[in-house]
PDB file of C-alpha atoms in Angstrom:
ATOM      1  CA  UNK A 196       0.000   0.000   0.000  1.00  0.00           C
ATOM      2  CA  UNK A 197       2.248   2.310   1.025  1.00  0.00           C
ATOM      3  CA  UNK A 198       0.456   5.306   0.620  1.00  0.00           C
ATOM      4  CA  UNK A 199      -0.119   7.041   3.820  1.00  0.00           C
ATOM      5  CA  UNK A 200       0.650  10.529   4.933  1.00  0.00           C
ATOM      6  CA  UNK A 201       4.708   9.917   6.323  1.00  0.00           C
ATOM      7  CA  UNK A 202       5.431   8.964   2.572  1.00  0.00           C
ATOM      8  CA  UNK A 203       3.358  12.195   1.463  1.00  0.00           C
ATOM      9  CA  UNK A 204       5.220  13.924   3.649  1.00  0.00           C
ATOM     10  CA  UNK A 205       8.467  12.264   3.171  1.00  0.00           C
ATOM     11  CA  UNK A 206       7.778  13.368  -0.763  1.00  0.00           C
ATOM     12  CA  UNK A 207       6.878  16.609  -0.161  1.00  0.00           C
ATOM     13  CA  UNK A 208       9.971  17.115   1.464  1.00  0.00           C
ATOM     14  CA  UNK A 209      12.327  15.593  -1.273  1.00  0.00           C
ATOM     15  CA  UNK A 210      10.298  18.052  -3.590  1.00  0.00           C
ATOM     16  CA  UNK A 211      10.913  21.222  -1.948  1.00  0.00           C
ATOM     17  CA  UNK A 212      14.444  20.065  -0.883  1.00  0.00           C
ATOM     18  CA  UNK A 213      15.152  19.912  -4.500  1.00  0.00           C
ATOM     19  CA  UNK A 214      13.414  22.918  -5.538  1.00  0.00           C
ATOM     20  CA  UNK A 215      15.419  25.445  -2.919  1.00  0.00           C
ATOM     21  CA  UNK A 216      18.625  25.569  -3.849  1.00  0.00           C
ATOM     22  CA  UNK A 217      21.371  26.767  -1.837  1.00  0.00           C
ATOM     23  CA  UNK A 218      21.667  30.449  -1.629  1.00  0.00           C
ATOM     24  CA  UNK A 219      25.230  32.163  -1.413  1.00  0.00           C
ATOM     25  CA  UNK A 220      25.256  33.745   1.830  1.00  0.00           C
ATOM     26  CA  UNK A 221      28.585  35.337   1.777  1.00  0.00           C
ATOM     27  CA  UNK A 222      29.083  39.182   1.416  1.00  0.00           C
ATOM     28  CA  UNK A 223      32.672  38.662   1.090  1.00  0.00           C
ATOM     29  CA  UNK A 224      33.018  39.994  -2.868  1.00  0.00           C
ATOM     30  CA  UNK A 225      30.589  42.815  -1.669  1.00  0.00           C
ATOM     31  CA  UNK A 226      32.779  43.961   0.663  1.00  0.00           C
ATOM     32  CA  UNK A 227      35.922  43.399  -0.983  1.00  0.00           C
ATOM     33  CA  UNK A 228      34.147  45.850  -4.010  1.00  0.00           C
ATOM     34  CA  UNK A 229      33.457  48.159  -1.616  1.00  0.00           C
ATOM     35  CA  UNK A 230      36.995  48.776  -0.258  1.00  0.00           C
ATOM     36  CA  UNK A 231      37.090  52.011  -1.903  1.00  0.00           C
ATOM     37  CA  UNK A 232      39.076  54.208   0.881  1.00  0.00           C
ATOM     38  CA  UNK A 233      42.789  53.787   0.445  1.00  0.00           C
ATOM     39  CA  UNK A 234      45.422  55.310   3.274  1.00  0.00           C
ATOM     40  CA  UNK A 235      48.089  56.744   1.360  1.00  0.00           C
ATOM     41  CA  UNK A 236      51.205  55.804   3.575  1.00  0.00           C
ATOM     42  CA  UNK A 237      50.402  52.288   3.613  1.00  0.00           C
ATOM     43  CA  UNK A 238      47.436  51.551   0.915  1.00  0.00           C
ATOM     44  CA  UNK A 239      45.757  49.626   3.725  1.00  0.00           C
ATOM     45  CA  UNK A 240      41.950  49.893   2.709  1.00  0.00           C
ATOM     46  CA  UNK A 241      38.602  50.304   4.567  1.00  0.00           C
ATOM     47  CA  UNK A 242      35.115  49.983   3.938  1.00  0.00           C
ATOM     48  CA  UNK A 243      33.243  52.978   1.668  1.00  0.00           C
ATOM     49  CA  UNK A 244      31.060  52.868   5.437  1.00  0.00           C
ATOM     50  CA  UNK A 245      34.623  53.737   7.362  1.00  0.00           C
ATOM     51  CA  UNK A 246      34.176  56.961   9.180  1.00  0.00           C
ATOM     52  CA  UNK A 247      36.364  60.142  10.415  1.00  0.00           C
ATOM     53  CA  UNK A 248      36.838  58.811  13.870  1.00  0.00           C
ATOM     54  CA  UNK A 249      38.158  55.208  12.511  1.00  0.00           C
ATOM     55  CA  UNK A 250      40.364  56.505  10.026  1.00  0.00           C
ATOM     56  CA  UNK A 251      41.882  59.274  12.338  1.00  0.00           C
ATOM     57  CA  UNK A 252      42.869  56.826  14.711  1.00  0.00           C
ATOM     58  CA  UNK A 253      44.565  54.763  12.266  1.00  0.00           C
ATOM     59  CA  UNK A 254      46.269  57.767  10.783  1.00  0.00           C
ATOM     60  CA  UNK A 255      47.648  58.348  14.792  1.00  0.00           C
ATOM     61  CA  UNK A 256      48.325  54.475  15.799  1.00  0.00           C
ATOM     62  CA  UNK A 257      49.955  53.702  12.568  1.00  0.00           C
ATOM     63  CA  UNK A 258      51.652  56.761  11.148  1.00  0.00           C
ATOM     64  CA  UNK A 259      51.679  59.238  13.862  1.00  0.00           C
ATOM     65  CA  UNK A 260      49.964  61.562  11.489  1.00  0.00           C
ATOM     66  CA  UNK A 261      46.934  63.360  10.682  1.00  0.00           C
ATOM     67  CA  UNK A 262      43.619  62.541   8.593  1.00  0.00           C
ATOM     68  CA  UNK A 263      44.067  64.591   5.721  1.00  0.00           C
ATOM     69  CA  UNK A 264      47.495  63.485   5.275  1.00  0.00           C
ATOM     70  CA  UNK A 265      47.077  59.807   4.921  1.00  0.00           C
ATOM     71  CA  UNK A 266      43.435  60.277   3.506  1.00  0.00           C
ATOM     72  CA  UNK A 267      43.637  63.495   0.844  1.00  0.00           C
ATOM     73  CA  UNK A 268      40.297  62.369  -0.673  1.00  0.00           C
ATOM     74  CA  UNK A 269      38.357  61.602   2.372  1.00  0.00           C
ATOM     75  CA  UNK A 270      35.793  64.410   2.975  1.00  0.00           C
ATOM     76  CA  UNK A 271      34.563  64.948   6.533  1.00  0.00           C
ATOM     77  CA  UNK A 272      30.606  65.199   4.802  1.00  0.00           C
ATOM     78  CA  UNK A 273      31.077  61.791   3.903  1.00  0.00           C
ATOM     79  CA  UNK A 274      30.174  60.913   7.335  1.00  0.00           C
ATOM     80  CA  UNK A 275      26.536  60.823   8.398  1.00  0.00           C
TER      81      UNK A 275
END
């Protein structure tokens, strides 16, 4: 017989199993695309969503300089 409702089931599930496939999950080329703000001294980058407080301390810790000398093109009314 073999028709009952656990091999309905059991069916169903195979079905939809099949029919989701797996998503890619990873934002890892995302972010790598949106490295787009490049220290000067070093050419370490950061995220296009890096703000002034982030990058000035990394222009202090790392270079003992200021903002505007390691990032030229960073405008302070990029920050939000």
């Amino acid at each position: 017989m073999g028709g009952g409702n656990g091999a309905k089931a059991a069916q169903k599930r195979a079905r939809n199993k099949e029919k989701a496939a797996p998503v890619a999950k990873s934002q890892l080329k995302s972010n790598t695309a949106a490295m787009n703000i490049v220290c000067n001294v070093c050419k370490q980058t950061f995220l296009s969503t890096s703000r002034a407080p982030q990058l000035t301390q990394h222009a202090e810790n790392k270079h003992n300089s200021t903002l505007t000398q390691c990032f030229p093109d960073f405008k302070l009314s990029d920050t939000k």
